[in-house]
Short mmCIF file of C-alpha atoms in Angstrom, two decimals:
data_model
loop_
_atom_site.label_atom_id
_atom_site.label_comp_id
_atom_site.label_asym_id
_atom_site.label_seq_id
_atom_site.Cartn_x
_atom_site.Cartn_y
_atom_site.Cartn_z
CA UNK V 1482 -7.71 -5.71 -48.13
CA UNK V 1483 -4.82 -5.89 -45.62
CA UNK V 1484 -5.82 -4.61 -42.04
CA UNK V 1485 -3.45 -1.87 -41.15
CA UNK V 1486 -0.82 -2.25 -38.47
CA UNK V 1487 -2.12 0.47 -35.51
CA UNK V 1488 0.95 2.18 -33.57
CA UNK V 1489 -0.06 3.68 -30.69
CA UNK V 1490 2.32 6.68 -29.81
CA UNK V 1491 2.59 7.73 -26.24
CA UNK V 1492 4.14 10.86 -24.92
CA UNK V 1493 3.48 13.01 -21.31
CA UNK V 1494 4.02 16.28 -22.90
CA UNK V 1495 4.02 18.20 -26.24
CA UNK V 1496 7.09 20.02 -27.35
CA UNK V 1497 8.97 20.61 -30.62
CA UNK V 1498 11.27 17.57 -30.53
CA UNK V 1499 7.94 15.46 -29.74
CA UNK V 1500 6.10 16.83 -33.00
CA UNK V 1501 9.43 16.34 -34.88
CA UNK V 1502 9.27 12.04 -33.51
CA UNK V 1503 5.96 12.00 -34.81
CA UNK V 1504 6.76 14.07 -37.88
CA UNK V 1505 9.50 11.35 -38.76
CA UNK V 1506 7.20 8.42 -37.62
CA UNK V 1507 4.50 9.66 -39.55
CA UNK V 1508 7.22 9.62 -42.64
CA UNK V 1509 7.66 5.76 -42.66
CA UNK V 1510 3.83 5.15 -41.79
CA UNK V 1511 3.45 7.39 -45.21
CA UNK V 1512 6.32 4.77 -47.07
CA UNK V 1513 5.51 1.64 -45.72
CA UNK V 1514 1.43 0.97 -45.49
CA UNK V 1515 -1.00 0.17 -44.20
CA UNK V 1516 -0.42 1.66 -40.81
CA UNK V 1517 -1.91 4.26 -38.84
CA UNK V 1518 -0.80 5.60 -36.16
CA UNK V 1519 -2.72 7.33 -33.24
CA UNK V 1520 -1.21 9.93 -30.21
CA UNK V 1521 -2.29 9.21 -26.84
CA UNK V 1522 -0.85 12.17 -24.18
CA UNK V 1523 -0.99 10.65 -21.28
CA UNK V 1524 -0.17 13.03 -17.91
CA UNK V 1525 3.38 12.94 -16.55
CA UNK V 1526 1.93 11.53 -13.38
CA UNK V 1527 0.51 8.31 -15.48
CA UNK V 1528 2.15 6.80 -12.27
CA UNK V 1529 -0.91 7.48 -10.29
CA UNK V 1530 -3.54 5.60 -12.13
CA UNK V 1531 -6.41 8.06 -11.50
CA UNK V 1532 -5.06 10.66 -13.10
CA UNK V 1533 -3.98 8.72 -16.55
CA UNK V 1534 -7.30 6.72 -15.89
CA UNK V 1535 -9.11 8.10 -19.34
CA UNK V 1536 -6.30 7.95 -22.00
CA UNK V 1537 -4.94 4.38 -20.53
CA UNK V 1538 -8.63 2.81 -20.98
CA UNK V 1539 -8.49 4.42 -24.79
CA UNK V 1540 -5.33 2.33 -25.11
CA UNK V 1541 -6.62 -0.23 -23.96
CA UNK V 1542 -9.78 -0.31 -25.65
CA UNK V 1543 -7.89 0.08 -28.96
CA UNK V 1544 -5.65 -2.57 -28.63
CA UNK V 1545 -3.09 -1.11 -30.67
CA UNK V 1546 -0.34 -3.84 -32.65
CA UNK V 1547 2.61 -1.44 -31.40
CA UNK V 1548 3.81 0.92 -29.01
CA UNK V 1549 6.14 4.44 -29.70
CA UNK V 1550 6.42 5.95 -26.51
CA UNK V 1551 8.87 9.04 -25.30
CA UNK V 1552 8.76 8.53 -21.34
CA UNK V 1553 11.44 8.16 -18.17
CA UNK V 1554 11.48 5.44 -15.74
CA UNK V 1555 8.68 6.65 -13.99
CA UNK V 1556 6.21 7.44 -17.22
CA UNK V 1557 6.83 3.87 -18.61
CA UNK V 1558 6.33 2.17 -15.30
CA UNK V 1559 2.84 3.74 -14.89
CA UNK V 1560 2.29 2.86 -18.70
CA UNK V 1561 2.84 -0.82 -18.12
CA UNK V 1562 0.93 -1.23 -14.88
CA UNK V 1563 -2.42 0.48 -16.75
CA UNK V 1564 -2.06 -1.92 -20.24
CA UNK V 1565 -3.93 -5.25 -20.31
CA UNK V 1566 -1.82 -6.72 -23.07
CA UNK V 1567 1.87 -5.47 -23.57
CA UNK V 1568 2.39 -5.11 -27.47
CA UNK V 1569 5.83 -4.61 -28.85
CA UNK V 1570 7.43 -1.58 -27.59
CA UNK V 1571 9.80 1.23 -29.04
CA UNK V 1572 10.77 4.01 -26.48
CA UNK V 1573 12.83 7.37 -27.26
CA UNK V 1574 14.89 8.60 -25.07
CA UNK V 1575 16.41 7.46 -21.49
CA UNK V 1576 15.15 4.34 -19.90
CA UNK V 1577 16.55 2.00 -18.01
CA UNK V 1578 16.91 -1.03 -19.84
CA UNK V 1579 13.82 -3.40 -19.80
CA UNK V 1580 13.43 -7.26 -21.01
CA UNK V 1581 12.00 -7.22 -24.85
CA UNK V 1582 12.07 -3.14 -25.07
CA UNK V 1583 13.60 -1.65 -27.40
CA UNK V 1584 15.38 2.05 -26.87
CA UNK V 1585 16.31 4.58 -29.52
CA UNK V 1586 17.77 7.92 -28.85
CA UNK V 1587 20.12 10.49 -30.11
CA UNK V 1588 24.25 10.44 -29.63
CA UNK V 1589 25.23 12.61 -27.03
CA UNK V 1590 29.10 12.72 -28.10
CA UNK V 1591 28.05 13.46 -31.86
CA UNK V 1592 25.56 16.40 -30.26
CA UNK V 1593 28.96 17.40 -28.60
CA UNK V 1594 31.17 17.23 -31.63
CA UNK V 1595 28.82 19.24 -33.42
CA UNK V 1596 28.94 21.95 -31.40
CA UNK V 1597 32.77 21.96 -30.78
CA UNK V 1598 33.12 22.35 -34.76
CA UNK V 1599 30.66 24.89 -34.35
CA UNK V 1600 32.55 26.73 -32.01
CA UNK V 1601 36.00 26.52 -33.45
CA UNK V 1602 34.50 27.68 -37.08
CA UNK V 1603 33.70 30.63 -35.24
CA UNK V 1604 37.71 30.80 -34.43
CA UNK V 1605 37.09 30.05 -30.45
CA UNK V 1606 39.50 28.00 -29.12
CA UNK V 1607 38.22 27.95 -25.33
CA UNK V 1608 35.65 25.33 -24.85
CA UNK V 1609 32.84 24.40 -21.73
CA UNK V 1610 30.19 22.86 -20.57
CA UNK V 1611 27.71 24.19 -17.99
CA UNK V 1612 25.92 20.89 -16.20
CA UNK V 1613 22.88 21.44 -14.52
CA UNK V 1614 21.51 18.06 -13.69
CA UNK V 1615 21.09 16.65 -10.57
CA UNK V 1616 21.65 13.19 -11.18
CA UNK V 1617 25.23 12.37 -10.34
CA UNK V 1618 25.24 10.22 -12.53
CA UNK V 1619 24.39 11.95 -15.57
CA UNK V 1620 26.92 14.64 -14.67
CA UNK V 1621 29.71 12.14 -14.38
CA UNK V 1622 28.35 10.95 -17.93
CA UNK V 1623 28.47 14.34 -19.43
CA UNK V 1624 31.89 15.57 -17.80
CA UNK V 1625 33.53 12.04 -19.76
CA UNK V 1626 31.72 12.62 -22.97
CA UNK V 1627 32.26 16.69 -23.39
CA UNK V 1628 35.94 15.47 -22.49
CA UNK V 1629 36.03 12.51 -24.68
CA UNK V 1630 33.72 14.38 -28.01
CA UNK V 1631 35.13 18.02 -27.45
CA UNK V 1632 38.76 17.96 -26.97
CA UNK V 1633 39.15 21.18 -25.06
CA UNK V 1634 42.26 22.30 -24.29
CA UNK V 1635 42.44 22.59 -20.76
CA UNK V 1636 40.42 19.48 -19.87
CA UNK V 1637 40.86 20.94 -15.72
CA UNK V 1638 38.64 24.11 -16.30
CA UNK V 1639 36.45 23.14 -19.37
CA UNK V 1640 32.75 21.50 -17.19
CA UNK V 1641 31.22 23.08 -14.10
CA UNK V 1642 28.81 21.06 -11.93
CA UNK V 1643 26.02 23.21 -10.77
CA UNK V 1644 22.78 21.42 -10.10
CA UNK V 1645 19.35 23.81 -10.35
CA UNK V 1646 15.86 23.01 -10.05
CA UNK V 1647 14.45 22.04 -13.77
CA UNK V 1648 11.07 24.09 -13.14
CA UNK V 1649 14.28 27.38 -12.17
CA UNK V 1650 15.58 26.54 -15.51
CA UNK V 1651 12.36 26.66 -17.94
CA UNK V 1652 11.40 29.84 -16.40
CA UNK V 1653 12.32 32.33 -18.66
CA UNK V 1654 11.49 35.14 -16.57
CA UNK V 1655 13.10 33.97 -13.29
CA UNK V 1656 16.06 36.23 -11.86
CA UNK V 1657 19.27 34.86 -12.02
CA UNK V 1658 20.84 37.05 -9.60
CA UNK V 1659 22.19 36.34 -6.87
CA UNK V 1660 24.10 34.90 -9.60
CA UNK V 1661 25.62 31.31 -7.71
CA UNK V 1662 29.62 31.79 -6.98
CA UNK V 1663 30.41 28.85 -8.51
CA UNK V 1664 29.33 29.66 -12.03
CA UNK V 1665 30.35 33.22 -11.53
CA UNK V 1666 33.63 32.48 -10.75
CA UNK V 1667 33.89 29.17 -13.56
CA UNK V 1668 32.99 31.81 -16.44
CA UNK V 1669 35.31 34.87 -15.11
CA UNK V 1670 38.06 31.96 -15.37
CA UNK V 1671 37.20 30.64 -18.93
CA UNK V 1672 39.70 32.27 -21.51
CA UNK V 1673 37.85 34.59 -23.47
CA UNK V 1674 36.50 34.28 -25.90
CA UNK V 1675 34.58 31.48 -24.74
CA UNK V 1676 32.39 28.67 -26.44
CA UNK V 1677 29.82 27.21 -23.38
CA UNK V 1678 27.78 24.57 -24.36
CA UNK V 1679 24.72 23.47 -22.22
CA UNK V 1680 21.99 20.38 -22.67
CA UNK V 1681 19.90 21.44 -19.79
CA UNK V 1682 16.33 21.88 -20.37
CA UNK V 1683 15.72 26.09 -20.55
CA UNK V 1684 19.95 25.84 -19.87
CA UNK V 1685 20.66 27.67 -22.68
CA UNK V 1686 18.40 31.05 -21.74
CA UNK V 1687 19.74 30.68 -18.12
CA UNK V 1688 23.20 30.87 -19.20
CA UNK V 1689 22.72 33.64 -21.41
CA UNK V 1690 21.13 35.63 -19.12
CA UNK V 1691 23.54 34.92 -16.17
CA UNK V 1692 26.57 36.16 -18.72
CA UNK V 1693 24.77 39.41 -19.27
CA UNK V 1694 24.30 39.64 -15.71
CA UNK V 1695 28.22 39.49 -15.02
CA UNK V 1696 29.29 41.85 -17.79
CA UNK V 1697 29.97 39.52 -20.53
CA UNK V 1698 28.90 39.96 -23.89
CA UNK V 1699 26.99 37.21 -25.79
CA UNK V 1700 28.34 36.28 -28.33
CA UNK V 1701 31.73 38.29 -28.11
CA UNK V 1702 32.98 37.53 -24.67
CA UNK V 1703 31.14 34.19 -24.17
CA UNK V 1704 29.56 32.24 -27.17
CA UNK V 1705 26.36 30.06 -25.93
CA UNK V 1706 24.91 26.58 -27.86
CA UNK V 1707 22.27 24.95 -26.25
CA UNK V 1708 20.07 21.92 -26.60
CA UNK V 1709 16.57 23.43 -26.43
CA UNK V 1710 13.49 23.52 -28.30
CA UNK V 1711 12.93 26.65 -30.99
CA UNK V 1712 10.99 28.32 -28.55
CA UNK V 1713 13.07 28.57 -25.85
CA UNK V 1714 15.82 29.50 -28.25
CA UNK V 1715 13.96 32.45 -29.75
CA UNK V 1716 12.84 33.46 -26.51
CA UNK V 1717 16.19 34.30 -25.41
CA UNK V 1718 17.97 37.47 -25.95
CA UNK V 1719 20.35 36.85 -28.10
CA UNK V 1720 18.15 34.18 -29.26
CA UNK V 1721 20.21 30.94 -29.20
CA UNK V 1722 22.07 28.89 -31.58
CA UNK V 1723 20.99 25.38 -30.65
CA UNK V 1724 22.17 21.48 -31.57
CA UNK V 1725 19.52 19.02 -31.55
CA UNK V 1726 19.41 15.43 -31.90
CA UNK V 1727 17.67 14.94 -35.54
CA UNK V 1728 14.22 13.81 -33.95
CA UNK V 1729 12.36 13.08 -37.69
CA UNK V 1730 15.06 10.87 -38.48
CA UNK V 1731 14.98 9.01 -34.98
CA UNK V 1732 10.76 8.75 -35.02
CA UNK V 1733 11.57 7.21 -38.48
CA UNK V 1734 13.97 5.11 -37.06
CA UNK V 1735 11.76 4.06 -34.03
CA UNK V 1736 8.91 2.87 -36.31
CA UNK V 1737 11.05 0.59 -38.57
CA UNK V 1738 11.93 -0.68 -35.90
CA UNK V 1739 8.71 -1.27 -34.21
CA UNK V 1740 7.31 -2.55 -37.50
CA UNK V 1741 9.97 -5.44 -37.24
CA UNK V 1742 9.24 -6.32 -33.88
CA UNK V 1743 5.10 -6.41 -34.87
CA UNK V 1744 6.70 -8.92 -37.65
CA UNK V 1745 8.60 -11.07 -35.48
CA UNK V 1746 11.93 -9.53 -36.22
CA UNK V 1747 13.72 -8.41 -32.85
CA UNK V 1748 16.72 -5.99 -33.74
CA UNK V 1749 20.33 -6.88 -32.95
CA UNK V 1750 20.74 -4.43 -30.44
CA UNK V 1751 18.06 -3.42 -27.62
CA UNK V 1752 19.61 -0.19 -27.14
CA UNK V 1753 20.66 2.08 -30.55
CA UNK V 1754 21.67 5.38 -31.02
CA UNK V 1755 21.24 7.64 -34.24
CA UNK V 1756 24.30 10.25 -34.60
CA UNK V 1757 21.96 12.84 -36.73
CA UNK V 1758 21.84 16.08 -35.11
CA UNK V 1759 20.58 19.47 -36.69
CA UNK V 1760 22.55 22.55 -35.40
CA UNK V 1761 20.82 25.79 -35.75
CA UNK V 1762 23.10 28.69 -35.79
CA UNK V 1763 21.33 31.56 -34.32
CA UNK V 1764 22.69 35.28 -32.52
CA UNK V 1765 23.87 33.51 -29.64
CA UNK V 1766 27.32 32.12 -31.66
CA UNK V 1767 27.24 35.04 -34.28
CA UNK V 1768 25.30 34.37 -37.58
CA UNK V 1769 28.43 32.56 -39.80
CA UNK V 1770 26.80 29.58 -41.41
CA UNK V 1771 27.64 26.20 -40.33
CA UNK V 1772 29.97 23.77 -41.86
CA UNK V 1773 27.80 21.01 -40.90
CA UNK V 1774 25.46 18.39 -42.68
CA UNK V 1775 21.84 18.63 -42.30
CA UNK V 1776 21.06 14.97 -42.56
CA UNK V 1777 17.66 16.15 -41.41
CA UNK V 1778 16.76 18.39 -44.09
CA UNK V 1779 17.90 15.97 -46.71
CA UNK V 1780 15.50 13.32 -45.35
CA UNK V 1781 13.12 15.57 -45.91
CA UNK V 1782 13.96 16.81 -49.07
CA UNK V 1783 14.02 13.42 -50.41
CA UNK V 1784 10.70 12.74 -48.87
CA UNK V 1785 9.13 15.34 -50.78
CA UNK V 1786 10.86 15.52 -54.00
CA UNK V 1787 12.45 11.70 -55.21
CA UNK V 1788 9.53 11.31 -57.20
CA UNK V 1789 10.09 14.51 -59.60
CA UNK V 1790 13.95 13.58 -60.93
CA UNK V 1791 15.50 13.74 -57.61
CA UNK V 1792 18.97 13.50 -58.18
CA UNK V 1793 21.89 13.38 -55.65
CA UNK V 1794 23.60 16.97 -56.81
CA UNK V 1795 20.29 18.57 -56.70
CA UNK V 1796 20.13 17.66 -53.21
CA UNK V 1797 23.42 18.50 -52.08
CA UNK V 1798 22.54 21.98 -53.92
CA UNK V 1799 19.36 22.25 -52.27
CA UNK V 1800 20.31 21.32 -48.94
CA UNK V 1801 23.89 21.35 -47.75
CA UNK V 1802 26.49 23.46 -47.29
CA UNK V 1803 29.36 20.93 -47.59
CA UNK V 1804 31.31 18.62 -50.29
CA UNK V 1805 29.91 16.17 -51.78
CA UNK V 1806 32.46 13.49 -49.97
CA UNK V 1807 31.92 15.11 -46.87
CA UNK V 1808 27.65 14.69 -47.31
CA UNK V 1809 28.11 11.27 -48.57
CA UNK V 1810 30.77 10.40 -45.24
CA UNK V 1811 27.70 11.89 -43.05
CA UNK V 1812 24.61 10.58 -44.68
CA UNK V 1813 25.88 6.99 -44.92
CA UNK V 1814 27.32 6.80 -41.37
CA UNK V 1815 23.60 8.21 -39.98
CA UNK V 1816 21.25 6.35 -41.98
CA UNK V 1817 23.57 2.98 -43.06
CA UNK V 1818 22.66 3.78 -46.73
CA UNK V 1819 23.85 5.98 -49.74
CA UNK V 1820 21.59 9.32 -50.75
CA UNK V 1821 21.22 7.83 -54.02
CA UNK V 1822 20.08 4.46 -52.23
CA UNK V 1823 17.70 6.47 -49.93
CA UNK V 1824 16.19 8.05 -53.21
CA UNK V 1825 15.41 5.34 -55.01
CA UNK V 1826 14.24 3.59 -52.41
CA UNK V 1827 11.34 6.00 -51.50
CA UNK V 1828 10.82 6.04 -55.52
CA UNK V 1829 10.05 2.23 -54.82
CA UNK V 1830 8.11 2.87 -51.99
CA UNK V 1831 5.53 4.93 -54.73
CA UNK V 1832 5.78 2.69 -57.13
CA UNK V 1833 4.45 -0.28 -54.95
CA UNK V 1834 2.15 2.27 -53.29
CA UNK V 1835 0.56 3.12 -56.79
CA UNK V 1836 1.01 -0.42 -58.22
CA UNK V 1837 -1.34 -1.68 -55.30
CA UNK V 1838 -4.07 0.88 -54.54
CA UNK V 1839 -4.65 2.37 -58.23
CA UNK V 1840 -5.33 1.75 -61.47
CA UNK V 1841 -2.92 3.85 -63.10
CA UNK V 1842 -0.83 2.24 -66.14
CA UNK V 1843 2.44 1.21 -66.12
CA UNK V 1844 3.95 3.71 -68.20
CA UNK V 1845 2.18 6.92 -65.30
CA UNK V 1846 3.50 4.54 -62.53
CA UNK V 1847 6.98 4.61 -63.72
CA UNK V 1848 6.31 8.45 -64.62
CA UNK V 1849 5.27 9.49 -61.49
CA UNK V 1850 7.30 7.45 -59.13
CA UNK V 1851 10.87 9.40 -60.76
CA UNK V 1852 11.68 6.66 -63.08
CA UNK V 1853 13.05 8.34 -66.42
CA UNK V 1854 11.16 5.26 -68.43
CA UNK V 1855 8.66 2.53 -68.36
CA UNK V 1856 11.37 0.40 -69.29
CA UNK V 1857 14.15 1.79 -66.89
CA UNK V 1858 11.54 1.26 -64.59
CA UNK V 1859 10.11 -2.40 -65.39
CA UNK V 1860 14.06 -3.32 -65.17
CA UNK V 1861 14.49 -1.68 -61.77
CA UNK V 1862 12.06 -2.99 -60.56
CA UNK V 1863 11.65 -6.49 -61.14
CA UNK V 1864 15.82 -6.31 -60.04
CA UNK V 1865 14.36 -5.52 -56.49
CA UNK V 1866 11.16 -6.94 -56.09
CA UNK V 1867 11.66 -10.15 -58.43
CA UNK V 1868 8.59 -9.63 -59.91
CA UNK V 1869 7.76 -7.44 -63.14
CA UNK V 1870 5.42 -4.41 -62.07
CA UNK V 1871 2.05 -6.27 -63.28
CA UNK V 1872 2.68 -9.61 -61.60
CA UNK V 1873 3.29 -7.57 -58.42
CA UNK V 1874 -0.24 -5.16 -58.56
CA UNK V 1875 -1.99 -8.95 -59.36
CA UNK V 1876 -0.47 -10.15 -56.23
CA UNK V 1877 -1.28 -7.11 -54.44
CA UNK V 1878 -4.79 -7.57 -55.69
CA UNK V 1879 -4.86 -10.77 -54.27
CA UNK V 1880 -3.73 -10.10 -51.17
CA UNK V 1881 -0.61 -11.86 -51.27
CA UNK V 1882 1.74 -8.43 -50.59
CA UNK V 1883 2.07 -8.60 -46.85
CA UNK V 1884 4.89 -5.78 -46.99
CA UNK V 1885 4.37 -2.52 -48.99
#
């Protein structure tokens, strides 16, 4: 019996995009065992070694083959001073580049694009960006890319720099008034009507609530997008149309490539981006539907349902709102593979799965991994494994499979 490979995944904080890392991680764990994978929420002040003291000595004790981790600078310095042994590490999100880490995040300038379509569908022509950040950096980063990803026509007027206190921003109950001049005046200027994007944490509400308090309608006078998590979206009034980077398909993304590193294989690049993003039109932008892909929700889809006849219309049908070309342009540039290649390849994934730990025949393999035939199947796969079905569940047996 193979041991399984034990990911330890590593956050400060629990939030929607979180769950949806762990959701996707939790979706290749399911594909490719045996692996298990366990959370360890360790404070946001894991810096100070008392106060992460408990959940560090768990890691520790466990000894896990690989690390997932969502932290900062800060978070992942604190995690490496507490670990005894430094196992192969996968982090999400922004961190400063670190020798044999590996980083995985979303792309800003397709979050941007995304939202720009957005906008225009709704016929708005005038496009912003609110920045909030205090990092100079990062607003010099997000000034180029809205510039660079958006287009807007009047490249002079379309950002405003206003730094504000994160903890100001998530309160959803804080007044906004005095409302600061700068802002005031930058969204008086804006031709209406007005698309404002902003990626702030708790941006989004602030912004709404800041239009309302000049006099401008949401969405007529000033259409908002943010980047927020559902419940800060809903909790706004209008509740908020928000793009997100696709965090199932980067968690599922981070664990493949975590399990290469635990095998020895070091991806290309130490740094990688994954241009998925789910836009979630809301009242905030008016309720027209999105010309957009949901590469998300086809993941998904395919998750659940390859092995009952999955085919590639059905999940266009089921799923999109776009042509066929235009899915197949989106889905292959954010996963590097064809739907169709995507669903058989999770059909293989049962097959082997069944093959290995059951007893069923042949014939109820092929049956219920999708395969229309014990034959089409038997073909198929001996094509990709180079083995027939039976010589593969004997080697399995044996313990000869060392990738399921």
């Amino acid at each position: 019996m193979l041991q399984p490979r034990k990911i330890g995944f590593v956050a400060p904080f629990s939030s929607a995009s979180v769950h949806r890392s762990m959701r996707g991680a939790l979706s290749y764990a399911d594909l490719n065992p045996p692996m298990v994978i366990r959370d360890f929420r360790v404070t946001p002040d894991i810096a100070k070694p008392r106060k992460a003291a408990a959940e560090l000595a768990a890691l520790n004790r466990w000894k896990p083959d690989g690390l997932l981790t969502i932290l900062d600078d800060k978070e992942f310095s604190g995690l490496m001073s507490g670990l005894v042994d430094a196992p192969p590490i996968v982090n999400i999100g922004p961190l400063t580049p670190r020798p044999g880490v590996v980083m995985l995040g979303g792309c800003f300038h397709r979050m941007v694009e995304t939202a720009a379509q957005h906008f225009r569908q709704q016929g708005i022509r005038s496009l912003g960006m609110l920045i909030m950040d205090r990092d100079t950096g990062t607003q010099k980063s997000f000034v180029k890319a809205f510039g660079e990803a958006a287009r807007p026509l009047n490249p002079g007027l379309a950002t405003h720099v206003e730094p504000l206190d994160t903890a100001f921003l998530a309160d959803v109950d804080a007044p906004v008034e005095p409302v600061p001049e700068g802002i005031a005046r930058w969204l008086r200027e804006l031709p209406k009507p007005a698309g404002v994007m902003s990626v702030s944490y708790g941006g989004g509400n602030y912004l709404v609530r800041v239009c309302l308090a000049l006099g401008l309608r949401v969405p007529e006078d000033v259409a908002v997008i943010s980047a927020d998590d559902v419940d800060l979206c809903l909790s706004s009034s209008p509740t908020l149309t928000s793009v997100e980077f696709a965090n199932e398909v980067i968690g599922s993304e981070a664990l493949k490539a975590l399990d290469g590193m635990i095998r020895g294989r070091m991806p290309e690049k130490q740094a990688m981006a994954v241009e998925a993003v789910d836009l979630h039109v809301r009242q905030s932008t008016g309720l027209k539907l999105a010309e957009v892909c949901d590469i998300s929700g086809a993941l998904n889809y395919i998750n659940r349902h390859a092995c009952y006849g999955l085919t590639v219309e059905r999940l266009l049908d089921e799923t999109q709102r776009v042509s066929k070309m235009t899915f197949h342009k989106y889905f292959v540039a954010a996963t590097g593979q064809t739907p169709g290649e995507v669903i058989r390849q999770r059909q293989f994934a049962e097959a082997r799965r069944l093959l290995a730990q059951t007893k069923l025949s042949i014939t109820l393999v092929a049956e219920q991994s999708g395969f229309g035939s014990s034959s089409d199947f038997a073909r198929a796969f001996r094509s990709a494994e180079s083995m027939t079905p039976r010589a593969y569940r004997d080697h399995a047996r044996r313990g000869g499979i060392t990738e399921c």
